Short mmCIF file of C-alpha atoms and ligand atoms in Angstrom, two decimals:
data_model
loop_
_atom_site.label_atom_id
_atom_site.label_comp_id
_atom_site.label_asym_id
_atom_site.label_seq_id
_atom_site.Cartn_x
_atom_site.Cartn_y
_atom_site.Cartn_z
CA MET A 1 -2.55 11.20 -23.04
CA LEU A 2 -1.76 8.78 -20.94
CA SER A 3 -0.87 5.28 -23.01
CA LEU A 4 -1.10 1.93 -21.31
CA GLN A 5 2.08 0.25 -19.96
CA SER A 6 2.98 -3.73 -19.08
CA PRO A 7 3.62 -4.12 -15.56
CA ARG A 8 6.90 -6.18 -14.65
CA VAL A 9 5.59 -9.49 -12.96
CA LEU A 10 7.56 -11.70 -10.75
CA ARG A 11 5.25 -14.96 -10.20
CA LEU A 12 6.45 -16.68 -7.35
CA ALA A 13 5.84 -19.91 -5.48
CA ASP A 14 4.62 -18.83 -2.37
CA ALA A 15 3.75 -15.93 0.18
CA ALA A 16 6.80 -16.25 1.78
CA SER A 17 8.84 -15.63 -1.50
CA VAL A 18 6.80 -12.65 -2.32
CA ALA A 19 7.46 -11.12 0.83
CA THR A 20 11.34 -12.24 0.17
CA ALA A 21 10.96 -10.26 -3.16
CA ALA A 22 9.67 -7.26 -1.53
CA ILE A 23 12.01 -6.82 1.16
CA THR A 24 14.81 -7.27 -1.45
CA ARG A 25 13.38 -4.20 -3.61
CA ILE A 26 13.00 -1.96 -0.32
CA ALA A 27 16.29 -2.97 1.28
CA ALA A 28 18.10 -2.09 -2.36
CA ARG A 29 16.19 1.37 -2.84
CA VAL A 30 17.10 2.38 0.85
CA SER A 31 20.74 1.17 0.24
CA GLU A 32 21.41 3.03 -2.83
CA ARG A 33 19.33 6.37 -1.55
CA PRO A 34 19.22 6.37 2.38
CA ASN A 35 17.05 9.54 2.80
CA CYS A 36 14.76 7.97 0.12
CA VAL A 37 11.15 8.41 0.76
CA LEU A 38 8.65 4.99 0.93
CA GLY A 39 4.74 4.86 0.55
CA LEU A 40 3.97 1.89 3.02
CA ALA A 41 0.75 0.06 3.11
CA THR A 42 -1.15 -1.81 5.88
CA GLY A 43 -2.72 -4.92 6.02
CA ARG A 44 -2.06 -8.85 6.16
CA THR A 45 0.00 -9.02 3.09
CA PRO A 46 2.65 -6.62 4.36
CA LEU A 47 3.56 -8.16 7.85
CA ALA A 48 6.19 -10.35 6.51
CA VAL A 49 7.82 -7.48 4.56
CA TYR A 50 8.21 -5.49 8.10
CA ASP A 51 9.41 -8.24 9.99
CA GLY A 52 12.20 -9.13 7.17
CA LEU A 53 12.90 -5.08 7.38
CA ALA A 54 13.43 -4.90 11.22
CA GLN A 55 15.73 -8.19 10.65
CA CYS A 56 17.68 -6.51 8.51
CA VAL A 57 18.16 -3.33 10.52
CA ALA A 58 18.61 -6.08 13.61
CA ASP A 59 21.34 -7.48 11.76
CA GLY A 60 23.12 -4.23 11.09
CA ARG A 61 22.88 -4.85 7.13
CA LEU A 62 20.09 -1.74 6.74
CA SER A 63 19.28 1.51 8.32
CA PHE A 64 15.89 3.72 8.13
CA ALA A 65 17.46 6.60 9.77
CA GLY A 66 17.09 9.13 6.95
CA VAL A 67 14.16 7.46 5.33
CA GLU A 68 10.41 9.26 5.49
CA THR A 69 7.54 7.41 4.86
CA PHE A 70 3.95 7.78 4.03
CA ASN A 71 1.24 5.68 4.52
CA LEU A 72 -1.58 4.96 2.17
CA ASP A 73 -4.36 5.51 4.30
CA GLU A 74 -6.14 5.80 7.90
CA TYR A 75 -9.62 4.88 9.62
CA LEU A 76 -11.76 8.50 10.29
CA ASP A 77 -13.90 8.39 13.71
CA LEU A 78 -11.78 5.94 15.92
CA PRO A 79 -10.66 7.27 19.48
CA ALA A 80 -6.80 8.68 19.29
CA GLY A 81 -4.55 5.58 19.65
CA HIS A 82 -7.02 3.21 19.00
CA PRO A 83 -5.14 -0.21 18.70
CA SER A 84 -6.83 -0.62 15.19
CA SER A 85 -5.61 2.40 13.90
CA PHE A 86 -2.90 2.27 11.09
CA ARG A 87 -0.70 4.70 13.07
CA ALA A 88 -0.96 1.88 15.76
CA TYR A 89 -0.28 -1.02 13.21
CA MET A 90 2.73 1.23 11.89
CA ALA A 91 4.22 1.84 15.08
CA GLU A 92 3.83 -1.76 16.44
CA ARG A 93 5.01 -3.82 13.37
CA PHE A 94 7.71 -1.17 11.87
CA PHE A 95 8.27 1.87 13.39
CA ARG A 96 8.99 0.84 16.76
CA ARG A 97 11.68 -1.96 15.50
CA VAL A 98 13.56 -0.03 13.22
CA ASP A 99 15.60 3.04 13.44
CA ILE A 100 13.37 5.48 11.79
CA ASP A 101 12.97 9.19 13.18
CA PRO A 102 9.25 9.02 14.09
CA ALA A 103 9.04 12.66 12.90
CA LYS A 104 9.62 11.33 9.34
CA THR A 105 6.60 9.06 9.55
CA HIS A 106 3.66 10.09 8.48
CA VAL A 107 0.25 8.26 8.15
CA PRO A 108 -2.96 10.36 7.24
CA SER A 109 -4.72 12.21 9.93
CA GLY A 110 -7.77 9.82 11.15
CA GLU A 111 -9.26 13.29 13.08
CA GLY A 112 -11.31 14.29 9.85
CA ARG A 113 -10.45 17.96 9.95
CA PRO A 114 -11.20 20.14 7.13
CA GLY A 115 -7.65 20.31 4.80
CA ASP A 116 -6.18 17.53 6.09
CA GLY A 117 -5.99 15.59 2.54
CA ASP A 118 -4.43 18.98 0.97
CA ARG A 119 -1.91 18.91 4.28
CA TYR A 120 -1.14 15.16 3.07
CA GLU A 121 -0.43 16.15 -0.40
CA ALA A 122 1.75 18.99 0.67
CA ALA A 123 3.78 16.74 2.87
CA ILE A 124 4.72 14.56 0.40
CA ARG A 125 5.41 17.31 -1.97
CA SER A 126 7.37 18.81 0.55
CA ALA A 127 9.48 15.53 0.94
CA GLY A 128 10.44 15.20 -3.22
CA GLY A 129 7.79 12.92 -4.07
CA ILE A 130 7.59 8.99 -3.08
CA ASP A 131 10.63 7.15 -4.35
CA LEU A 132 8.90 3.58 -4.03
CA GLN A 133 5.34 2.81 -3.11
CA MET A 134 4.19 -0.72 -1.72
CA LEU A 135 0.51 -1.71 -2.41
CA GLY A 136 -1.38 -4.16 -1.84
CA ILE A 137 -4.74 -5.16 -3.30
CA GLY A 138 -8.57 -5.44 -1.88
CA GLN A 139 -10.46 -8.49 -3.09
CA ASN A 140 -12.44 -5.61 -4.83
CA GLY A 141 -9.31 -4.20 -6.80
CA HIS A 142 -8.97 -1.36 -4.13
CA ILE A 143 -5.51 0.24 -3.80
CA GLY A 144 -5.09 2.30 -0.55
CA PHE A 145 -8.85 2.78 0.48
CA ASN A 146 -9.75 3.99 -2.92
CA GLU A 147 -12.93 1.70 -3.56
CA PRO A 148 -14.65 0.97 -7.08
CA GLY A 149 -15.86 3.76 -8.82
CA THR A 150 -13.22 6.27 -7.52
CA SER A 151 -11.71 8.64 -10.52
CA PHE A 152 -8.20 7.75 -11.37
CA ASP A 153 -7.49 11.58 -10.86
CA SER A 154 -8.38 11.66 -7.46
CA ARG A 155 -6.10 12.94 -4.67
CA THR A 156 -6.22 12.39 -0.79
CA HIS A 157 -9.65 12.05 0.02
CA VAL A 158 -12.08 11.32 2.29
CA VAL A 159 -13.68 7.98 1.68
CA THR A 160 -16.83 6.01 2.46
CA LEU A 161 -15.65 2.16 2.73
CA THR A 162 -17.73 -0.50 1.14
CA GLN A 163 -19.37 -3.22 3.25
CA ALA A 164 -16.99 -5.68 2.03
CA THR A 165 -13.85 -3.66 2.77
CA ARG A 166 -15.42 -3.22 6.23
CA ASP A 167 -16.11 -7.16 6.49
CA ALA A 168 -12.75 -7.99 5.16
CA ASN A 169 -11.15 -5.80 8.19
CA THR A 170 -13.25 -6.82 10.97
CA ALA A 171 -10.82 -9.31 12.17
CA ASP A 172 -8.20 -6.58 12.82
CA PHE A 173 -10.85 -5.11 15.43
CA PRO A 174 -11.21 -6.23 18.98
CA ASN A 175 -14.07 -8.65 19.67
CA GLY A 176 -17.66 -7.15 18.54
CA GLU A 177 -16.23 -4.03 17.32
CA ARG A 178 -16.54 -3.01 13.84
CA PRO A 179 -14.25 -0.99 11.30
CA PRO A 180 -15.40 3.01 11.04
CA PRO A 181 -17.35 3.41 7.90
CA ARG A 182 -14.90 6.33 6.81
CA ALA A 183 -11.09 6.65 6.05
CA LEU A 184 -8.57 9.30 4.71
CA THR A 185 -6.69 7.96 1.66
CA MET A 186 -4.26 8.78 -0.53
CA GLY A 187 -6.21 9.38 -3.97
CA ILE A 188 -5.21 7.40 -7.01
CA ALA A 189 -3.46 10.47 -9.05
CA THR A 190 -1.38 10.69 -5.59
CA ILE A 191 -0.31 6.91 -5.66
CA LEU A 192 0.52 7.01 -9.41
CA GLU A 193 2.93 10.01 -8.84
CA ALA A 194 5.11 7.35 -7.15
CA ARG A 195 8.40 6.68 -8.99
CA GLU A 196 8.13 3.08 -8.83
CA ILE A 197 5.15 0.81 -7.80
CA ILE A 198 5.46 -2.73 -6.23
CA LEU A 199 1.73 -4.19 -5.68
CA LEU A 200 2.24 -7.62 -3.35
CA ALA A 201 -0.73 -10.14 -3.74
CA THR A 202 -1.00 -13.35 -2.30
CA GLY A 203 -3.49 -16.05 -2.14
CA THR A 204 -6.54 -17.33 -4.40
CA HIS A 205 -8.57 -14.68 -3.06
CA LYS A 206 -6.69 -12.10 -4.57
CA ALA A 207 -6.72 -14.07 -8.47
CA ASP A 208 -10.09 -12.52 -9.44
CA ALA A 209 -8.68 -8.47 -8.52
CA LEU A 210 -5.42 -9.15 -10.40
CA ALA A 211 -7.53 -10.63 -13.41
CA ARG A 212 -9.58 -7.63 -13.35
CA ALA A 213 -6.83 -4.92 -12.82
CA PHE A 214 -4.82 -6.62 -15.55
CA GLY A 215 -7.52 -7.63 -17.85
CA ALA A 216 -8.81 -5.75 -21.11
CA SER A 217 -9.97 -2.48 -20.59
CA PRO A 218 -8.81 -0.70 -17.49
CA ASP A 219 -11.75 1.62 -16.00
CA THR A 220 -12.88 2.57 -12.64
CA SER A 221 -14.61 -0.51 -11.39
CA CYS A 222 -11.22 -1.69 -10.55
CA PRO A 223 -9.33 1.00 -8.81
CA ALA A 224 -5.86 -1.10 -9.19
CA ALA A 225 -6.35 -1.02 -12.93
CA ALA A 226 -4.96 2.58 -12.92
CA LEU A 227 -1.31 1.04 -12.53
CA ARG A 228 -1.34 -0.09 -15.87
CA PHE A 229 -0.82 3.78 -17.04
CA HIS A 230 2.41 4.06 -14.68
CA PRO A 231 5.54 3.01 -16.53
CA ARG A 232 7.32 1.44 -13.45
CA VAL A 233 5.01 -1.05 -11.48
CA THR A 234 6.25 -4.26 -10.20
CA VAL A 235 3.56 -7.16 -9.55
CA ILE A 236 4.81 -9.35 -7.30
CA CYS A 237 2.24 -12.29 -6.46
CA ASP A 238 2.00 -15.90 -5.67
CA GLU A 239 0.95 -19.02 -7.55
CA GLU A 240 -2.40 -19.05 -6.39
CA ALA A 241 -2.87 -15.11 -6.91
CA ALA A 242 -1.55 -15.22 -10.40
CA PRO A 243 -5.00 -15.76 -12.43
CA LYS A 244 -5.38 -18.57 -14.81
CA GLY A 245 -5.06 -17.49 -18.25
CA SER A 246 -4.00 -14.07 -17.52
CA VAL A 247 -0.97 -12.14 -18.58
CA LEU A 248 0.29 -12.45 -15.23
CA ALA A 249 -0.15 -16.65 -15.45
CA ASN A 250 2.36 -16.20 -18.44
CA HIS A 251 5.36 -14.59 -16.27
CA ARG A 252 7.71 -16.63 -14.14
P1 PGA B 301 -4.56 -7.54 2.95
O1 PGA B 301 -5.40 -5.94 2.38
O2 PGA B 301 -2.96 -7.40 2.53
O3 PGA B 301 -4.89 -7.81 4.12
O4 PGA B 301 -5.33 -8.66 1.96
C1 PGA B 301 -5.04 -5.67 1.19
C2 PGA B 301 -5.71 -4.32 1.06
O5 PGA B 301 -6.68 -4.36 1.40
O6 PGA B 301 -5.32 -3.54 0.33
#
């Protein structure tokens, strides 16, 4: 029987402080265990985290040479090498800027072949599972591309993206192009198997999602609420994202 846990909360002044806290946590885990397995996220929130980690490597303070990574999700139905794919995002923002072995960087396949989800799960298992998973949160409460209504038992699977998510991500696509309607995402149960999770949220537009995730009764209408069943979650948010009057607003 799963029991409700209380997340640790780092409520910080601004987005820059959120990035610094995430960089510190990831760098600590990589330093402690140079061959650790990281779960990575795309989106706007982690950009400063990747900049900071790349700087640590450039300064000779950190190495990703032994690290293996698994990203949360990828669009389906994009032409190979599309600049808005999450594989392209990760290459440009992080993988090419650090000393990681490209063979150890995993992003779900966007090719839509039968069995791709199962193969991704098997690859995570054979790497020994994810030590530290970084997550963002969608305005609708999604984690990865697990949209509202997704079962907390879900494994890596194909999803149909909501209009809201496609609208939110349109800015990442070249002029006039829309994000594709489908993606392959780690499931919620897959995410919950990570040994440690950090959830990053910045800006007033994330406050409602955090309020629903960490409000009274977790249910599938807010996928991030599943994190309340995980024993080792740290919410790292700024003042703007911390919902007023919620459990998160009481932490500093
Ligand atoms: P964002 O996306 O970091 O671009 O806000 C987060 C998410 O949708 O998970």
